[in-house]
Amino acid sequence: SGNCAGFSLIELVITITIIAIVLAIATLNFNTYKQKSNMESEIREIYTDINNARISAATQKTVYGVILQPNGYILKTYINAPDYSTSANAVLNGTQIASKTFTYMLTNSNTTTAFTNTNCAIVFDITGMLTTTTPNMTILINPPSNSQGSNCIVVSAAHDNLGRWNASTSNCELN
């Protein structure tokens, strides 16, 4: 008659411990997923704005520039050729039309160093062609991850491509 139905203290502690472990694993996976998602969102936004600058340059017959910085970029327009004849001139001159700041650092994969205010201007002439950067310049969002998803952009003379960084080959594999 001392038979009471229910759970013992040990059974409850084990159950709570299992639930806590499952929640901890789920939280870690969620944080990793969220970081990957935010990085991909930022690189897609940069990609869209670079493409929009290229298209606007061609359709509006105005020179457009994207000045890359460590944690963002500035969009500019230019009137006089000397204002964008070099990357340094393009950074100093022109009319700022927008700027964006990001959480993750942008680097040039060719040098693996962060962009500074003087070392990278992407300028498109009135035909939408690249003027002041070397062909196939690669913009990488850091920290690069080996997970699936886009995290780099290749900017070339006539078009831009979104891709995924391959650390073993130091190359942006295009999507």
mmCIF file of C-alpha atoms in Angstrom:
data_model
loop_
_atom_site.group_PDB
_atom_site.id
_atom_site.type_symbol
_atom_site.label_atom_id
_atom_site.label_comp_id
_atom_site.label_asym_id
_atom_site.label_seq_id
_atom_site.Cartn_x
_atom_site.Cartn_y
_atom_site.Cartn_z
ATOM 1 C CA SER A 1 0.000 0.000 0.000
ATOM 2 C CA GLY A 2 3.111 2.238 -0.098
ATOM 3 C CA ASN A 3 3.032 2.041 -3.902
ATOM 4 C CA CYS A 4 2.873 5.604 -5.239
ATOM 5 C CA ALA A 5 2.835 6.196 -8.957
ATOM 6 C CA GLY A 6 5.173 8.930 -10.202
ATOM 7 C CA PHE A 7 8.740 9.747 -11.136
ATOM 8 C CA SER A 8 11.764 9.478 -8.920
ATOM 9 C CA LEU A 9 14.100 12.414 -8.394
ATOM 10 C CA ILE A 10 16.829 10.702 -10.426
ATOM 11 C CA GLU A 11 14.489 10.213 -13.400
ATOM 12 C CA LEU A 12 13.520 13.909 -13.318
ATOM 13 C CA VAL A 13 17.168 15.053 -13.102
ATOM 14 C CA ILE A 14 18.155 12.814 -16.039
ATOM 15 C CA THR A 15 15.230 14.085 -18.132
ATOM 16 C CA ILE A 16 16.044 17.732 -17.385
ATOM 17 C CA THR A 17 19.727 17.129 -18.191
ATOM 18 C CA ILE A 18 18.857 15.580 -21.560
ATOM 19 C CA ILE A 19 16.560 18.502 -22.396
ATOM 20 C CA ALA A 20 19.296 20.987 -21.416
ATOM 21 C CA ILE A 21 21.853 19.260 -23.669
ATOM 22 C CA VAL A 22 19.450 19.221 -26.627
ATOM 23 C CA LEU A 23 18.663 22.927 -26.120
ATOM 24 C CA ALA A 24 22.378 23.810 -25.901
ATOM 25 C CA ILE A 25 23.095 22.020 -29.188
ATOM 26 C CA ALA A 26 20.099 23.671 -30.863
ATOM 27 C CA THR A 27 21.235 27.122 -29.669
ATOM 28 C CA LEU A 28 24.759 26.597 -31.033
ATOM 29 C CA ASN A 29 23.381 25.480 -34.397
ATOM 30 C CA PHE A 30 20.999 28.436 -34.507
ATOM 31 C CA ASN A 31 23.820 30.940 -33.806
ATOM 32 C CA THR A 32 25.975 29.421 -36.561
ATOM 33 C CA TYR A 33 23.051 29.494 -38.978
ATOM 34 C CA LYS A 34 22.252 33.097 -38.054
ATOM 35 C CA GLN A 35 25.863 34.238 -38.632
ATOM 36 C CA LYS A 36 26.003 32.459 -42.000
ATOM 37 C CA SER A 37 22.663 33.977 -42.980
ATOM 38 C CA ASN A 38 23.765 37.506 -41.978
ATOM 39 C CA MET A 39 27.045 37.174 -43.886
ATOM 40 C CA GLU A 40 25.264 35.947 -46.995
ATOM 41 C CA SER A 41 22.729 38.765 -46.703
ATOM 42 C CA GLU A 42 25.500 41.371 -46.534
ATOM 43 C CA ILE A 43 27.448 39.979 -49.505
ATOM 44 C CA ARG A 44 24.252 39.819 -51.578
ATOM 45 C CA GLU A 45 23.498 43.435 -50.705
ATOM 46 C CA ILE A 46 26.980 44.500 -51.830
ATOM 47 C CA TYR A 47 26.587 42.446 -55.010
ATOM 48 C CA THR A 48 23.219 44.079 -55.752
ATOM 49 C CA ASP A 49 24.576 47.596 -55.213
ATOM 50 C CA ILE A 50 27.633 46.942 -57.414
ATOM 51 C CA ASN A 51 25.340 45.649 -60.166
ATOM 52 C CA ASN A 52 22.990 48.620 -59.718
ATOM 53 C CA ALA A 53 25.941 51.030 -60.003
ATOM 54 C CA ARG A 54 27.047 49.305 -63.227
ATOM 55 C CA ILE A 55 23.525 49.391 -64.703
ATOM 56 C CA SER A 56 22.938 53.003 -63.600
ATOM 57 C CA ALA A 57 26.217 54.076 -65.196
ATOM 58 C CA ALA A 58 25.156 52.587 -68.527
ATOM 59 C CA THR A 59 21.521 53.686 -68.495
ATOM 60 C CA GLN A 60 22.017 57.184 -67.054
ATOM 61 C CA LYS A 61 25.304 57.843 -68.911
ATOM 62 C CA THR A 62 26.895 58.882 -65.613
ATOM 63 C CA VAL A 63 30.087 57.542 -64.049
ATOM 64 C CA TYR A 64 29.313 55.610 -60.849
ATOM 65 C CA GLY A 65 31.696 54.391 -58.182
ATOM 66 C CA VAL A 66 31.644 52.037 -55.211
ATOM 67 C CA ILE A 67 34.293 52.918 -52.600
ATOM 68 C CA LEU A 68 34.997 49.834 -50.509
ATOM 69 C CA GLN A 69 35.880 50.260 -46.853
ATOM 70 C CA PRO A 70 36.673 47.707 -44.112
ATOM 71 C CA ASN A 71 33.065 47.523 -42.865
ATOM 72 C CA GLY A 72 31.000 48.989 -45.671
ATOM 73 C CA TYR A 73 31.075 51.095 -48.799
ATOM 74 C CA ILE A 74 30.143 54.447 -50.288
ATOM 75 C CA LEU A 75 28.304 54.937 -53.581
ATOM 76 C CA LYS A 76 29.387 57.975 -55.638
ATOM 77 C CA THR A 77 28.874 59.677 -58.978
ATOM 78 C CA TYR A 78 31.543 61.557 -60.931
ATOM 79 C CA ILE A 79 31.511 64.315 -63.540
ATOM 80 C CA ASN A 80 35.150 64.960 -64.512
ATOM 81 C CA ALA A 81 37.537 62.241 -65.696
ATOM 82 C CA PRO A 82 40.399 63.347 -63.406
ATOM 83 C CA ASP A 83 38.081 62.791 -60.428
ATOM 84 C CA TYR A 84 38.122 59.035 -61.039
ATOM 85 C CA SER A 85 41.341 58.551 -63.046
ATOM 86 C CA THR A 86 42.906 56.607 -60.155
ATOM 87 C CA SER A 87 41.489 54.728 -57.222
ATOM 88 C CA ALA A 88 42.846 57.377 -54.829
ATOM 89 C CA ASN A 89 41.202 60.188 -56.844
ATOM 90 C CA ALA A 90 37.907 58.306 -56.939
ATOM 91 C CA VAL A 91 37.975 57.955 -53.148
ATOM 92 C CA LEU A 92 38.663 61.686 -52.609
ATOM 93 C CA ASN A 93 36.368 63.131 -55.291
ATOM 94 C CA GLY A 94 32.854 62.619 -56.566
ATOM 95 C CA THR A 95 29.426 63.145 -55.084
ATOM 96 C CA GLN A 96 28.358 60.699 -52.391
ATOM 97 C CA ILE A 97 24.875 59.354 -53.043
ATOM 98 C CA ALA A 98 24.704 56.621 -50.380
ATOM 99 C CA SER A 99 26.746 54.714 -47.828
ATOM 100 C CA LYS A 100 26.289 51.426 -46.036
ATOM 101 C CA THR A 101 27.917 49.875 -42.991
ATOM 102 C CA PHE A 102 28.163 46.159 -42.270
ATOM 103 C CA THR A 103 28.905 43.903 -39.336
ATOM 104 C CA TYR A 104 31.501 41.812 -41.141
ATOM 105 C CA MET A 105 34.812 43.013 -42.553
ATOM 106 C CA LEU A 106 35.402 43.235 -46.312
ATOM 107 C CA THR A 107 38.787 42.266 -47.730
ATOM 108 C CA ASN A 108 40.432 42.071 -51.103
ATOM 109 C CA SER A 109 41.222 38.398 -51.581
ATOM 110 C CA ASN A 110 44.201 39.298 -53.790
ATOM 111 C CA THR A 111 45.968 40.869 -50.801
ATOM 112 C CA THR A 112 43.938 39.359 -47.915
ATOM 113 C CA THR A 113 43.959 42.777 -46.268
ATOM 114 C CA ALA A 114 41.027 44.937 -45.318
ATOM 115 C CA PHE A 115 40.021 47.724 -47.629
ATOM 116 C CA THR A 116 41.016 51.173 -46.454
ATOM 117 C CA ASN A 117 39.639 54.530 -47.458
ATOM 118 C CA THR A 118 42.321 54.855 -50.139
ATOM 119 C CA ASN A 119 42.924 51.457 -51.675
ATOM 120 C CA CYS A 120 39.783 50.389 -53.471
ATOM 121 C CA ALA A 121 37.387 52.171 -55.725
ATOM 122 C CA ILE A 122 35.275 50.293 -58.250
ATOM 123 C CA VAL A 123 34.320 52.807 -60.939
ATOM 124 C CA PHE A 124 32.024 52.172 -63.901
ATOM 125 C CA ASP A 125 32.179 54.442 -66.975
ATOM 126 C CA ILE A 126 29.140 55.596 -68.953
ATOM 127 C CA THR A 127 29.014 52.254 -70.766
ATOM 128 C CA GLY A 128 28.919 50.288 -67.512
ATOM 129 C CA MET A 129 32.458 48.972 -67.954
ATOM 130 C CA LEU A 130 35.007 48.889 -65.147
ATOM 131 C CA THR A 131 37.578 51.708 -65.207
ATOM 132 C CA THR A 132 39.901 51.815 -62.180
ATOM 133 C CA THR A 133 40.313 48.327 -60.771
ATOM 134 C CA THR A 134 42.097 45.304 -62.103
ATOM 135 C CA PRO A 135 39.942 42.667 -63.811
ATOM 136 C CA ASN A 136 38.725 39.819 -61.630
ATOM 137 C CA MET A 137 39.107 41.656 -58.346
ATOM 138 C CA THR A 138 37.571 39.522 -55.607
ATOM 139 C CA ILE A 139 35.731 40.988 -52.622
ATOM 140 C CA LEU A 140 35.533 38.623 -49.668
ATOM 141 C CA ILE A 141 33.400 38.941 -46.541
ATOM 142 C CA ASN A 142 35.184 37.806 -43.385
ATOM 143 C CA PRO A 143 35.427 35.541 -41.588
ATOM 144 C CA PRO A 144 35.146 33.299 -44.664
ATOM 145 C CA SER A 145 33.426 30.047 -43.884
ATOM 146 C CA ASN A 146 33.576 26.751 -45.698
ATOM 147 C CA SER A 147 29.835 26.314 -45.349
ATOM 148 C CA GLN A 148 27.469 26.446 -48.257
ATOM 149 C CA GLY A 149 26.431 29.930 -49.249
ATOM 150 C CA SER A 150 27.805 32.966 -50.981
ATOM 151 C CA ASN A 151 30.613 34.950 -49.368
ATOM 152 C CA CYS A 152 32.614 36.511 -52.224
ATOM 153 C CA ILE A 153 32.135 38.629 -55.345
ATOM 154 C CA VAL A 154 34.309 38.671 -58.464
ATOM 155 C CA VAL A 155 34.216 42.058 -60.197
ATOM 156 C CA SER A 156 35.524 41.998 -63.761
ATOM 157 C CA ALA A 157 35.528 44.469 -66.636
ATOM 158 C CA ALA A 158 32.111 43.569 -68.036
ATOM 159 C CA HIS A 159 30.218 41.706 -65.299
ATOM 160 C CA ASP A 160 30.094 40.687 -61.628
ATOM 161 C CA ASN A 161 29.676 37.217 -60.167
ATOM 162 C CA LEU A 162 28.652 35.969 -56.752
ATOM 163 C CA GLY A 163 30.461 32.923 -55.392
ATOM 164 C CA ARG A 164 31.712 30.890 -52.459
ATOM 165 C CA TRP A 165 35.277 31.197 -51.171
ATOM 166 C CA ASN A 166 37.381 28.048 -51.342
ATOM 167 C CA ALA A 167 40.136 28.433 -48.729
ATOM 168 C CA SER A 168 42.174 25.484 -50.028
ATOM 169 C CA THR A 169 42.541 27.027 -53.505
ATOM 170 C CA SER A 170 42.273 30.698 -52.410
ATOM 171 C CA ASN A 171 39.682 31.214 -55.091
ATOM 172 C CA CYS A 172 36.081 32.368 -55.384
ATOM 173 C CA GLU A 173 34.107 29.512 -56.923
ATOM 174 C CA LEU A 174 31.297 31.116 -58.896
ATOM 175 C CA ASN A 175 27.677 30.136 -58.286
#
